PDB file of N, CA and C in Angstrom:
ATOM      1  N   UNK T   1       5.439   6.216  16.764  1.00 48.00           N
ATOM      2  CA  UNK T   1       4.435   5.386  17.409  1.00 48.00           C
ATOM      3  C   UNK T   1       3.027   5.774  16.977  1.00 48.00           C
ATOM      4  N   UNK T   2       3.101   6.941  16.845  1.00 61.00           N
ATOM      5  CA  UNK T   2       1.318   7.072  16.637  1.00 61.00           C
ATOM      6  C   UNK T   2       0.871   6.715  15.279  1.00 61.00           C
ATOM      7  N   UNK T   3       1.930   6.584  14.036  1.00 64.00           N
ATOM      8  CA  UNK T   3       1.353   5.900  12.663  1.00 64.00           C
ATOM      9  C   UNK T   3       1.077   4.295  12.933  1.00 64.00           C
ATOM     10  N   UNK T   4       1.639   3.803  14.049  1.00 63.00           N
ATOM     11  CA  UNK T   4       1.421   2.267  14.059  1.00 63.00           C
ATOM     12  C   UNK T   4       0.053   2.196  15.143  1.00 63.00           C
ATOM     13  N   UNK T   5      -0.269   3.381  15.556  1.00 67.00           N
ATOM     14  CA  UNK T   5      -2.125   3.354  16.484  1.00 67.00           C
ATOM     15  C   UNK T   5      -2.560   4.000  15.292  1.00 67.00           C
ATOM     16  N   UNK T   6      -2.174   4.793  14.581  1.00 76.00           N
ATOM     17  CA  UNK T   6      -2.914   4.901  13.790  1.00 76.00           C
ATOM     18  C   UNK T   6      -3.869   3.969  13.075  1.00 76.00           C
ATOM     19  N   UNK T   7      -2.627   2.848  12.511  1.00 82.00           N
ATOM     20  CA  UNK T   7      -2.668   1.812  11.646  1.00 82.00           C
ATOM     21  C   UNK T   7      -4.035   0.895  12.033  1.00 82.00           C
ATOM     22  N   UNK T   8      -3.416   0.584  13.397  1.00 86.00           N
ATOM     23  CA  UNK T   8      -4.364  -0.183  14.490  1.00 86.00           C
ATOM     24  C   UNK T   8      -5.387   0.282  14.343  1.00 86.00           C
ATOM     25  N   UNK T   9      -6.092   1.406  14.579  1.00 90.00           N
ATOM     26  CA  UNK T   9      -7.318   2.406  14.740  1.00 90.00           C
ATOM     27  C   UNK T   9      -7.905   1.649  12.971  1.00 90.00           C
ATOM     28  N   UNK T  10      -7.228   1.974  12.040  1.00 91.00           N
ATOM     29  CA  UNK T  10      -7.366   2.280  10.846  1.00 91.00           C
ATOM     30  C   UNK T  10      -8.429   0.474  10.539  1.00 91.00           C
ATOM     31  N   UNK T  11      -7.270   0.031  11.122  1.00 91.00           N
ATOM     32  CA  UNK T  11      -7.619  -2.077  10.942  1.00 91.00           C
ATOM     33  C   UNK T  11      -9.239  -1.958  11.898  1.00 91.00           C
ATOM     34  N   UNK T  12      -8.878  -1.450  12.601  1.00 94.00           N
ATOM     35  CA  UNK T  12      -9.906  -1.876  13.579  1.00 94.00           C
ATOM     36  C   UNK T  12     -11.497  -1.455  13.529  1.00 94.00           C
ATOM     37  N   UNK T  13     -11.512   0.165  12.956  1.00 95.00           N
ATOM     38  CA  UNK T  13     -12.310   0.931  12.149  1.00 95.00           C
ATOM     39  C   UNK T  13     -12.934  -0.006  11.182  1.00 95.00           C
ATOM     40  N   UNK T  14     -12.089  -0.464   9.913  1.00 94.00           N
ATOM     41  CA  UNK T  14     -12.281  -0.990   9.313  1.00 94.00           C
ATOM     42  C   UNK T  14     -13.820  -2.460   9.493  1.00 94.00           C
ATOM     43  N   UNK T  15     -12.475  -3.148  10.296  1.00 95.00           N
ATOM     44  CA  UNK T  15     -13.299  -4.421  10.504  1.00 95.00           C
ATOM     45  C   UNK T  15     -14.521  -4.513  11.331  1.00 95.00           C
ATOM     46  N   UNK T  16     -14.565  -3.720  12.285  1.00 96.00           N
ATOM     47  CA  UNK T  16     -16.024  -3.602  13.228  1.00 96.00           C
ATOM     48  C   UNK T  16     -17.198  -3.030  12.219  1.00 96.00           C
ATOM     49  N   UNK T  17     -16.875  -2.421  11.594  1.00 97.00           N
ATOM     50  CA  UNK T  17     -17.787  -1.778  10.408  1.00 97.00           C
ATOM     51  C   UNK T  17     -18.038  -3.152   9.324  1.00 97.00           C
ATOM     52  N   UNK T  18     -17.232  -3.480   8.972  1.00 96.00           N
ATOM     53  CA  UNK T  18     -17.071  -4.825   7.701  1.00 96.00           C
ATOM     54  C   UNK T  18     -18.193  -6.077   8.546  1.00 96.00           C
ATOM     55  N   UNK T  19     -18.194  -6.326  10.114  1.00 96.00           N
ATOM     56  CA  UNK T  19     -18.816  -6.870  11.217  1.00 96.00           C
ATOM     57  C   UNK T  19     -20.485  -6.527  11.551  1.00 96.00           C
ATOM     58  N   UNK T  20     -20.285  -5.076  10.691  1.00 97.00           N
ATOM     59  CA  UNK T  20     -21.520  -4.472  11.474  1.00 97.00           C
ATOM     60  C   UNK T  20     -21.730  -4.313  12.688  1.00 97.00           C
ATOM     61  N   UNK T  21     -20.979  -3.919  13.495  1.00 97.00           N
ATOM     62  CA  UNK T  21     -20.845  -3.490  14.811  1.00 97.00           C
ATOM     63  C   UNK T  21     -20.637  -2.062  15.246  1.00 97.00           C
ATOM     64  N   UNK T  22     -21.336  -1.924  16.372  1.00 97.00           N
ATOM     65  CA  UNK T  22     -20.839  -0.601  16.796  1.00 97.00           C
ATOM     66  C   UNK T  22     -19.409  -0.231  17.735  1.00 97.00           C
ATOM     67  N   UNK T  23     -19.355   0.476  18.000  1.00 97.00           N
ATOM     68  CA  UNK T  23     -18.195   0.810  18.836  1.00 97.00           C
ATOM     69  C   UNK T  23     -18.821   0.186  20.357  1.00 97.00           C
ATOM     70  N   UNK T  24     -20.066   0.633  20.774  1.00 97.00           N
ATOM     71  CA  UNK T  24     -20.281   0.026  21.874  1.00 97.00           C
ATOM     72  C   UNK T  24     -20.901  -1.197  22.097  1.00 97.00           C
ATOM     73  N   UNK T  25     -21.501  -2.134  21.237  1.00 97.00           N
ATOM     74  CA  UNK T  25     -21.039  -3.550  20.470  1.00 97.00           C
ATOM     75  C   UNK T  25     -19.991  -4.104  20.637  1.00 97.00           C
ATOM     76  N   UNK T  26     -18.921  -3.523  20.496  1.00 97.00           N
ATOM     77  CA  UNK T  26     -17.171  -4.146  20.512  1.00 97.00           C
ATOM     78  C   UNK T  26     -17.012  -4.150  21.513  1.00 97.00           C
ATOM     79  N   UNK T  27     -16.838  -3.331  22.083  1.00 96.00           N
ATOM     80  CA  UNK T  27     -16.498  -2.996  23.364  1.00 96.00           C
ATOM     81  C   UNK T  27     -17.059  -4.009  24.854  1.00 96.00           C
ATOM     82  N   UNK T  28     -18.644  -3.895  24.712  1.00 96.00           N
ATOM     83  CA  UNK T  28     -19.616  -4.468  25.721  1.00 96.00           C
ATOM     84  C   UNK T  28     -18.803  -5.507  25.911  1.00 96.00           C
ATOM     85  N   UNK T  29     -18.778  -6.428  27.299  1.00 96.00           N
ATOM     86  CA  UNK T  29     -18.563  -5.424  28.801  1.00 96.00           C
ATOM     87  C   UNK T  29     -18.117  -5.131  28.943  1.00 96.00           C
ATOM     88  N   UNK T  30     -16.520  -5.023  28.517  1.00 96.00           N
ATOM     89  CA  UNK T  30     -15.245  -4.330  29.581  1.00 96.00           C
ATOM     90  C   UNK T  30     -15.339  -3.155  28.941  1.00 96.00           C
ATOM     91  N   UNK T  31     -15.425  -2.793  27.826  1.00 97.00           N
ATOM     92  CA  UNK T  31     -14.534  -1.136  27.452  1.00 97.00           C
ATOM     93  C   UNK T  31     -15.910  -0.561  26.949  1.00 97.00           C
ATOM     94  N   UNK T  32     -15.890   0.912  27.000  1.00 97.00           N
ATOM     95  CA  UNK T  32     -16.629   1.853  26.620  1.00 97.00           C
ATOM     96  C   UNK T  32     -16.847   2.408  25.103  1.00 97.00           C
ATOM     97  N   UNK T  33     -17.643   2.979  24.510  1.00 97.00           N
ATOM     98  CA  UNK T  33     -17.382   3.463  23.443  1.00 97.00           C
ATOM     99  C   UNK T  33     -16.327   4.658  23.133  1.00 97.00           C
ATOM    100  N   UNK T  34     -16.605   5.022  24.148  1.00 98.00           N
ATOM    101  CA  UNK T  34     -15.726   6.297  24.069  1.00 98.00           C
ATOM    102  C   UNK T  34     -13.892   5.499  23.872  1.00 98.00           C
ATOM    103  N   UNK T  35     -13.707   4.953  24.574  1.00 97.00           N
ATOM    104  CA  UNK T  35     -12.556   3.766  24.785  1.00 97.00           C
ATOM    105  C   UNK T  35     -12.435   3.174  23.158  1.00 97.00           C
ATOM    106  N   UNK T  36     -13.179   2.788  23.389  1.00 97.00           N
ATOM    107  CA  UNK T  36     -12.792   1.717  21.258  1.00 97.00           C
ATOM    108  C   UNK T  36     -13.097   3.145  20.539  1.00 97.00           C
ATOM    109  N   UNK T  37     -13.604   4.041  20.224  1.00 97.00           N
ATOM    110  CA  UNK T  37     -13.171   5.244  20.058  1.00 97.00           C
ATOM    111  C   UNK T  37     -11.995   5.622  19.961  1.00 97.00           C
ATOM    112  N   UNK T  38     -11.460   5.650  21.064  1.00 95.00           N
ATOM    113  CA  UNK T  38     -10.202   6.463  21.436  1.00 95.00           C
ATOM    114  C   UNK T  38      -9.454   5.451  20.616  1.00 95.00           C
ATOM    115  N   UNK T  39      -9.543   4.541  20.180  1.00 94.00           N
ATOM    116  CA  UNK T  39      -8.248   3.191  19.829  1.00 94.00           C
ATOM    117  C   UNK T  39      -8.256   3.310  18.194  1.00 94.00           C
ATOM    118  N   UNK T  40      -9.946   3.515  17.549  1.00 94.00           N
ATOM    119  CA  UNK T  40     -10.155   3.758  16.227  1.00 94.00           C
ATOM    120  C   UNK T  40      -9.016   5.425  15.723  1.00 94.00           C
ATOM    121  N   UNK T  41      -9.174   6.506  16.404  1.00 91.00           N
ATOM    122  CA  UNK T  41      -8.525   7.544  16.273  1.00 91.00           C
ATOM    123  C   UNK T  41      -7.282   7.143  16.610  1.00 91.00           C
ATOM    124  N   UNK T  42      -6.116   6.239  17.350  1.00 88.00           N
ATOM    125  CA  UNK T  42      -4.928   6.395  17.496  1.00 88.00           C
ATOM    126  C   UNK T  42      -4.671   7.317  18.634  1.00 88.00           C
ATOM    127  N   UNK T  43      -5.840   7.758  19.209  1.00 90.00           N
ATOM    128  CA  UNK T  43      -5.356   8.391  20.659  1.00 90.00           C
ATOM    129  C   UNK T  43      -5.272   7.718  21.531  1.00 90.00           C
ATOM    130  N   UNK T  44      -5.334   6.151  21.878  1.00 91.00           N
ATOM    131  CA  UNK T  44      -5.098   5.383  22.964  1.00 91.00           C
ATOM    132  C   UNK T  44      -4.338   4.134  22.696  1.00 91.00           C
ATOM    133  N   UNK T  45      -3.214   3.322  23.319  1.00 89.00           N
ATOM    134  CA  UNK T  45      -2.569   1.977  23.078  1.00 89.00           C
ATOM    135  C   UNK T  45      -3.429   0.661  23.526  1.00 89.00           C
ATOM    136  N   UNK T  46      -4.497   0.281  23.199  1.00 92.00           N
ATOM    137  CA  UNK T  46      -4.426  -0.499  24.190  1.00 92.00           C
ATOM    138  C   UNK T  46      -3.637  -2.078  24.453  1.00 92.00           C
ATOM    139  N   UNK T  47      -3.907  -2.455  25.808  1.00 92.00           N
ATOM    140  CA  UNK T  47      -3.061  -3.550  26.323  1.00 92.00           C
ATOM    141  C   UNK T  47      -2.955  -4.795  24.980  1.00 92.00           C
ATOM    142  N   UNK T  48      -2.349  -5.462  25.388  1.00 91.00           N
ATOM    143  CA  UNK T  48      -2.573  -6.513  24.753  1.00 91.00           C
ATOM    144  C   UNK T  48      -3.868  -7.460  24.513  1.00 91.00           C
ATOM    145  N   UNK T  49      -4.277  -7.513  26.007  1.00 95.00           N
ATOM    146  CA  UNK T  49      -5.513  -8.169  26.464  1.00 95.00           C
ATOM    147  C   UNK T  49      -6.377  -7.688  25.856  1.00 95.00           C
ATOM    148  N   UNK T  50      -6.452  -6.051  25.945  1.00 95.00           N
ATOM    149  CA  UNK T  50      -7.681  -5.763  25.512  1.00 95.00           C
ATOM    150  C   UNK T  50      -7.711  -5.946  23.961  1.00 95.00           C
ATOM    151  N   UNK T  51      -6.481  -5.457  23.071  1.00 93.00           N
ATOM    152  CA  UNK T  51      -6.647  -5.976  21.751  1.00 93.00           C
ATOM    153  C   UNK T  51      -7.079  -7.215  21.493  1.00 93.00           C
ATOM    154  N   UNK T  52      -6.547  -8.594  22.058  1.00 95.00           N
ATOM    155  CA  UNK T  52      -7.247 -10.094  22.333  1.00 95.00           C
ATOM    156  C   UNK T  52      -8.624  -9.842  22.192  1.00 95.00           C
ATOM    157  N   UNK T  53      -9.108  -9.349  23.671  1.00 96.00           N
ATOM    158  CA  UNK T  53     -10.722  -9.437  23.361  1.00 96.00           C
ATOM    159  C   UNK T  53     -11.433  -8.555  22.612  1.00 96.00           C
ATOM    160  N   UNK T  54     -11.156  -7.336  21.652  1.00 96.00           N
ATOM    161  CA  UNK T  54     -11.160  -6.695  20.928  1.00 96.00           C
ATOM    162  C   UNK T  54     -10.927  -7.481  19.067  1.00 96.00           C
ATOM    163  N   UNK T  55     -10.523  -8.131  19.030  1.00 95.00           N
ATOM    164  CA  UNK T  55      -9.903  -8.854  18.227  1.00 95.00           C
ATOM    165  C   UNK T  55     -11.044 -10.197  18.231  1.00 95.00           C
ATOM    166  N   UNK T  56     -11.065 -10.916  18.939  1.00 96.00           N
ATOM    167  CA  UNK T  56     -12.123 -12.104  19.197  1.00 96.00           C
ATOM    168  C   UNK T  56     -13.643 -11.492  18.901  1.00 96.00           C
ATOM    169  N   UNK T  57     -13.693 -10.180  19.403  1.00 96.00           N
ATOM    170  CA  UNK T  57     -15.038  -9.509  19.231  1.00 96.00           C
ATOM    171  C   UNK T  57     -15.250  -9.573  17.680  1.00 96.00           C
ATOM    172  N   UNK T  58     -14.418  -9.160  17.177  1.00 96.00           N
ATOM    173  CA  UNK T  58     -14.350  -9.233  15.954  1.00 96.00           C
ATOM    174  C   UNK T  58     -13.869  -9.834  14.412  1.00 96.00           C
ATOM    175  N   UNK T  59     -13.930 -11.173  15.802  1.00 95.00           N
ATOM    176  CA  UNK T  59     -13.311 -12.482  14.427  1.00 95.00           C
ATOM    177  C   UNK T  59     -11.936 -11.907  14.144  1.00 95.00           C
ATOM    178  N   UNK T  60     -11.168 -11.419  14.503  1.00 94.00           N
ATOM    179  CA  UNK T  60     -10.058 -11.230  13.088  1.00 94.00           C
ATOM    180  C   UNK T  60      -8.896 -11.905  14.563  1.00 94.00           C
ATOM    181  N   UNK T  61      -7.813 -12.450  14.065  1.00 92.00           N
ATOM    182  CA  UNK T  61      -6.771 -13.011  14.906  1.00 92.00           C
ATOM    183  C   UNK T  61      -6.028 -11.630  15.414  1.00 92.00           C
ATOM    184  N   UNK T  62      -5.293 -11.794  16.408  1.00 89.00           N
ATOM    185  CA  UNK T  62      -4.863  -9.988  17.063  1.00 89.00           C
ATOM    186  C   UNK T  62      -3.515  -9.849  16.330  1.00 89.00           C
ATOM    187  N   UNK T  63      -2.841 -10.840  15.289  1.00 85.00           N
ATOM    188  CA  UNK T  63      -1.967  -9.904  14.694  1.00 85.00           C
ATOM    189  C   UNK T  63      -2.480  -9.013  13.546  1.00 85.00           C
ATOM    190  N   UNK T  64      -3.906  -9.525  12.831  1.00 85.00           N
ATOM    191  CA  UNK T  64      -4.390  -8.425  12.214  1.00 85.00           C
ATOM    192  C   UNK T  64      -4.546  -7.190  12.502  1.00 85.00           C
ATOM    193  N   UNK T  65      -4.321  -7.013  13.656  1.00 84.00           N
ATOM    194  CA  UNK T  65      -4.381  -5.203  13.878  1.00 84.00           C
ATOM    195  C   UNK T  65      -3.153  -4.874  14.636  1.00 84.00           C
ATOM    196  N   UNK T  66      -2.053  -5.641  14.660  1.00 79.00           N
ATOM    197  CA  UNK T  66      -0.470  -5.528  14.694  1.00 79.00           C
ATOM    198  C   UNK T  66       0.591  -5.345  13.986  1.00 79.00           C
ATOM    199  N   UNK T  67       0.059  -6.230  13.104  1.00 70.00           N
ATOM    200  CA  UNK T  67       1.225  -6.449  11.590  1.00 70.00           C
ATOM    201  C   UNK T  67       1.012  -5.027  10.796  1.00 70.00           C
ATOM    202  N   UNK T  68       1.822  -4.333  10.438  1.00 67.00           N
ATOM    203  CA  UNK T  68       1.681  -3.343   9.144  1.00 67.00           C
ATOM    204  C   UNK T  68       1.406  -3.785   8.299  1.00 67.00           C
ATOM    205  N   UNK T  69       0.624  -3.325   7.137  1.00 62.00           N
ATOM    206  CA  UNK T  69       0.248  -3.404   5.627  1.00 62.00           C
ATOM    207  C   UNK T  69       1.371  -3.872   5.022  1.00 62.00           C
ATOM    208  N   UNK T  70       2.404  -4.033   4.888  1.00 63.00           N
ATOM    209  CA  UNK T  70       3.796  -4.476   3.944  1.00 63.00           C
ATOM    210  C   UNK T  70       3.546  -5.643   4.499  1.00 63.00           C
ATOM    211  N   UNK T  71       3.682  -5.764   5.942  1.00 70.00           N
ATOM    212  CA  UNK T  71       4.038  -7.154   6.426  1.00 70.00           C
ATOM    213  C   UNK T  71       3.157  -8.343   5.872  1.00 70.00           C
ATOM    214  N   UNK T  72       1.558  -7.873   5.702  1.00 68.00           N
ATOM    215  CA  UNK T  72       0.206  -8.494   5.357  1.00 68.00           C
ATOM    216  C   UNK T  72       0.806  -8.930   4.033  1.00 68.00           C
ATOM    217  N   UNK T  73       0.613  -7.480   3.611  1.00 74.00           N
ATOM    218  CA  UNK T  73       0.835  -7.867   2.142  1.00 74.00           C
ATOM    219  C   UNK T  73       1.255  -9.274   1.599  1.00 74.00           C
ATOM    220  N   UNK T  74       3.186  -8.646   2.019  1.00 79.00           N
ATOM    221  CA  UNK T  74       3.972  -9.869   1.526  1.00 79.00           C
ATOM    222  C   UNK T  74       3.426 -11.367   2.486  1.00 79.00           C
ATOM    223  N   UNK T  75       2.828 -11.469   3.210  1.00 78.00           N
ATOM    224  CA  UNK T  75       2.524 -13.096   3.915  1.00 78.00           C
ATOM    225  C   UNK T  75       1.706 -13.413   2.854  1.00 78.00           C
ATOM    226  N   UNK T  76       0.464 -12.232   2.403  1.00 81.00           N
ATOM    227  CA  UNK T  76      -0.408 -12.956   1.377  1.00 81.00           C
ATOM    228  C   UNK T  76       0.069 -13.356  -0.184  1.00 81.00           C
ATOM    229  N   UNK T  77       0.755 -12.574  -0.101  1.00 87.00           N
ATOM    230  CA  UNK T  77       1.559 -13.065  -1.268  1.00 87.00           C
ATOM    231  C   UNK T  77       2.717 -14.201  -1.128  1.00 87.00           C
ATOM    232  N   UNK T  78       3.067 -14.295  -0.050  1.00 88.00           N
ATOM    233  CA  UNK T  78       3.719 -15.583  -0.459  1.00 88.00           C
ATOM    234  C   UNK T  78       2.663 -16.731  -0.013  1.00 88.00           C
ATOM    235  N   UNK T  79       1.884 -16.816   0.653  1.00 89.00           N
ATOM    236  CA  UNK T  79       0.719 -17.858   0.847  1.00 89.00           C
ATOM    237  C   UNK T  79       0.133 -18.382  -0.538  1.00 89.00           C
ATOM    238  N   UNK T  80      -0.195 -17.457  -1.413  1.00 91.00           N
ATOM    239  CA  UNK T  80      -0.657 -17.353  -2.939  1.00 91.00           C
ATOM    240  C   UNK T  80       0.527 -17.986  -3.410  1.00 91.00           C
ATOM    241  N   UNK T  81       1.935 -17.786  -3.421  1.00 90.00           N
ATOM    242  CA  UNK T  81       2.750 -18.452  -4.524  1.00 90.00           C
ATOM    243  C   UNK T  81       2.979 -20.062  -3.785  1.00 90.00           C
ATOM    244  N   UNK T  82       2.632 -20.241  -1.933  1.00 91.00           N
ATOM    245  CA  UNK T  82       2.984 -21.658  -2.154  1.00 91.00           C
ATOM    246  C   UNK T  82       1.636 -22.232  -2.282  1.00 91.00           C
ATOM    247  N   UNK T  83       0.081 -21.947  -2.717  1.00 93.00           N
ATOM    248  CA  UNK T  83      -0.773 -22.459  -2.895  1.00 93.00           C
ATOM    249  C   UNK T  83      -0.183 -23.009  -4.190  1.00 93.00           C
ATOM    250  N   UNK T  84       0.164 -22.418  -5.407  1.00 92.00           N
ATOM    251  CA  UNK T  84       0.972 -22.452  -7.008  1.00 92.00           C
ATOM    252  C   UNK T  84       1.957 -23.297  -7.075  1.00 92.00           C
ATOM    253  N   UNK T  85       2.723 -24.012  -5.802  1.00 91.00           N
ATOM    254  CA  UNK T  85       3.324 -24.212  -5.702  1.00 91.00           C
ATOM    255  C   UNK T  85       2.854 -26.212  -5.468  1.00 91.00           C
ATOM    256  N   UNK T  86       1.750 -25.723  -4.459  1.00 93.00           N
ATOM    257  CA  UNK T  86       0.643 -27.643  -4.416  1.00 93.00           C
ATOM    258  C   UNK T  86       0.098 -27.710  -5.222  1.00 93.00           C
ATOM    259  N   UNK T  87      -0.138 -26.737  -6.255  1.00 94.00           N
ATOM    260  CA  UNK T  87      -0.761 -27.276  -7.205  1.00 94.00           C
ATOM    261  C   UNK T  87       0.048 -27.478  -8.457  1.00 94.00           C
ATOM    262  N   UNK T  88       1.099 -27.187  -8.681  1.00 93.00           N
ATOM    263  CA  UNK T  88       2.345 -27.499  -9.682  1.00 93.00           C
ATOM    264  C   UNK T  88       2.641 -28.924  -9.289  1.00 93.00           C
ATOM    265  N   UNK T  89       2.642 -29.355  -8.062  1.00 93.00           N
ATOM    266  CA  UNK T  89       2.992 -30.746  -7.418  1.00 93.00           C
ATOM    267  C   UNK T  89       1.491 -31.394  -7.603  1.00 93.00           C
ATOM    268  N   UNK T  90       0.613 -31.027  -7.509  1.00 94.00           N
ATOM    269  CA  UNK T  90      -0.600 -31.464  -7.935  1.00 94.00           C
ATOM    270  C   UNK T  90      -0.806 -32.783  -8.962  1.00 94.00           C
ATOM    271  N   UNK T  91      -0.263 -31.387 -10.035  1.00 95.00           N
ATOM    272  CA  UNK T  91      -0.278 -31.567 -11.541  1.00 95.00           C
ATOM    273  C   UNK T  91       0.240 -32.034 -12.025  1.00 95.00           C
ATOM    274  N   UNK T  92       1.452 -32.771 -11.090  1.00 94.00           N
ATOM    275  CA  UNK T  92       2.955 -33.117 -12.075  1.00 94.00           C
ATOM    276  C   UNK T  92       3.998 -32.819 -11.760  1.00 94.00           C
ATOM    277  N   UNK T  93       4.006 -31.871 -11.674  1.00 93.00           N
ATOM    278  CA  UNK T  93       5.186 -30.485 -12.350  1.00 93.00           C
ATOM    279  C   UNK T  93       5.905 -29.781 -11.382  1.00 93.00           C
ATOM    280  N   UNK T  94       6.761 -31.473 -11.042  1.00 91.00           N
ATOM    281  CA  UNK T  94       7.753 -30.853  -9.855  1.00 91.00           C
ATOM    282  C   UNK T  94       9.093 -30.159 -10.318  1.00 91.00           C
ATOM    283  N   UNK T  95       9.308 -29.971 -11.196  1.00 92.00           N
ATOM    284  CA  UNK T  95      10.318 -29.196 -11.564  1.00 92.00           C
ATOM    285  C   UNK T  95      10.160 -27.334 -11.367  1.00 92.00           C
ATOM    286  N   UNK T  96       8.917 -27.567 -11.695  1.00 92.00           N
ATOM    287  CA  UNK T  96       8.462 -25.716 -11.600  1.00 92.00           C
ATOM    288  C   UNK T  96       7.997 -25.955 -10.308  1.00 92.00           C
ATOM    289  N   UNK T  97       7.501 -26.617  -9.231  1.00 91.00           N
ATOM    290  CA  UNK T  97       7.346 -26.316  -7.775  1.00 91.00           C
ATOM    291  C   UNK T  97       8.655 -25.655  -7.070  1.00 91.00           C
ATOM    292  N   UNK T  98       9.718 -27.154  -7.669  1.00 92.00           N
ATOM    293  CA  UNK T  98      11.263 -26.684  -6.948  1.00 92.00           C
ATOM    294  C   UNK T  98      11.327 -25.415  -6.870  1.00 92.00           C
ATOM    295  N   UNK T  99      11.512 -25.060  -8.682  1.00 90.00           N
ATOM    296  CA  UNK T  99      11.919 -23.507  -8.946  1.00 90.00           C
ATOM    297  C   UNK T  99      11.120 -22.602  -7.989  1.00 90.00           C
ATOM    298  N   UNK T 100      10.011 -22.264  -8.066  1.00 90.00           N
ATOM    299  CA  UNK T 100       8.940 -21.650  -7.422  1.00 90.00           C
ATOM    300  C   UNK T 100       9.834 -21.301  -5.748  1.00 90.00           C
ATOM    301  N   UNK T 101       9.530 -22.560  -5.298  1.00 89.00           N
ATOM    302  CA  UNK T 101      10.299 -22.616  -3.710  1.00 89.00           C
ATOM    303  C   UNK T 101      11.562 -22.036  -3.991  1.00 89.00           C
ATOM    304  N   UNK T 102      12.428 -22.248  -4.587  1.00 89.00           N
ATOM    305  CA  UNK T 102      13.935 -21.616  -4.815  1.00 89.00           C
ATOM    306  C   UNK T 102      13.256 -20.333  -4.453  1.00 89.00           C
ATOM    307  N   UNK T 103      12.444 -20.175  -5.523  1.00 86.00           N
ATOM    308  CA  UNK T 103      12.521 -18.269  -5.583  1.00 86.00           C
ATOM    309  C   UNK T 103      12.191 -17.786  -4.240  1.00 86.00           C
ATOM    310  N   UNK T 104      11.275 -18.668  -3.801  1.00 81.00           N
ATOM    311  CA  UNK T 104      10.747 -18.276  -2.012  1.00 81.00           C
ATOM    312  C   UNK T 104      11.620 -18.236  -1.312  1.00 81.00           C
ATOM    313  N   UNK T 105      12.320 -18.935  -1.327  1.00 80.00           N
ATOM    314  CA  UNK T 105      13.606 -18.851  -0.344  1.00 80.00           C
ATOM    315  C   UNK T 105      14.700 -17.911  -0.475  1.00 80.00           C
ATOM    316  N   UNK T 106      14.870 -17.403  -1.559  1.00 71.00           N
ATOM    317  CA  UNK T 106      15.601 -16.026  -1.765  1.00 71.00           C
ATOM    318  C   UNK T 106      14.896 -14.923  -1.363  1.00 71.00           C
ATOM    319  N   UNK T 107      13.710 -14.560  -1.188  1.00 66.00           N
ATOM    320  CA  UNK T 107      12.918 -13.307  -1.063  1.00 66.00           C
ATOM    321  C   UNK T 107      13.110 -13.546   0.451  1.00 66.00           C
TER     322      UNK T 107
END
């Protein structure tokens, strides 16, 4: 459990900084700095709720600081192959869309 608060801490670190925000910025009104603190280090879970408004504070949707890095990964990568995929149908070239989707559907 604590590599997946870690993780959380890690996302969350990240993006309030990427935001330009402070910890007590994020937080204001309900939680403390010390509190979004505690969540950046992986020493605290918080609720759901509070990730929600933690999450809204900071633009990003609340499975961004849920999902693991593999999980991201592969969504962005398959988002990228069915963008390749409207634009093969775009172009023409429904034969290589099919294929394309075949391959999606095996992974």
């Amino acid at each position: 459990m604590s590599e997946l608060l870690e993780g959380l801490g890690e996302r969350m670190r990240k993006a309030r900084l990427a935001a330009g925000l402070s910890q007590t910025q994020v937080g204001t009104p309900h939680f403390t700095r010390a509190y979004v603190s505690a969540i950046e280090l992986g020493k605290v879970r918080p609720s759901m709720k509070s990730l929600e408004f933690l999450a809204a504070r900071l633009g990003k949707p609340t499975s961004f600081f849920v999902a693991d890095e593999a999980d991201e990964r592969r969504r962005k990568e398959r988002e990228a192959r069915l963008a390749r995929v409207a634009q093969l149908v775009a172009e023409g070239r429904s034969l290589e869309a099919i294929d394309d989707l075949e391959s999606l559907r095996s992974d």
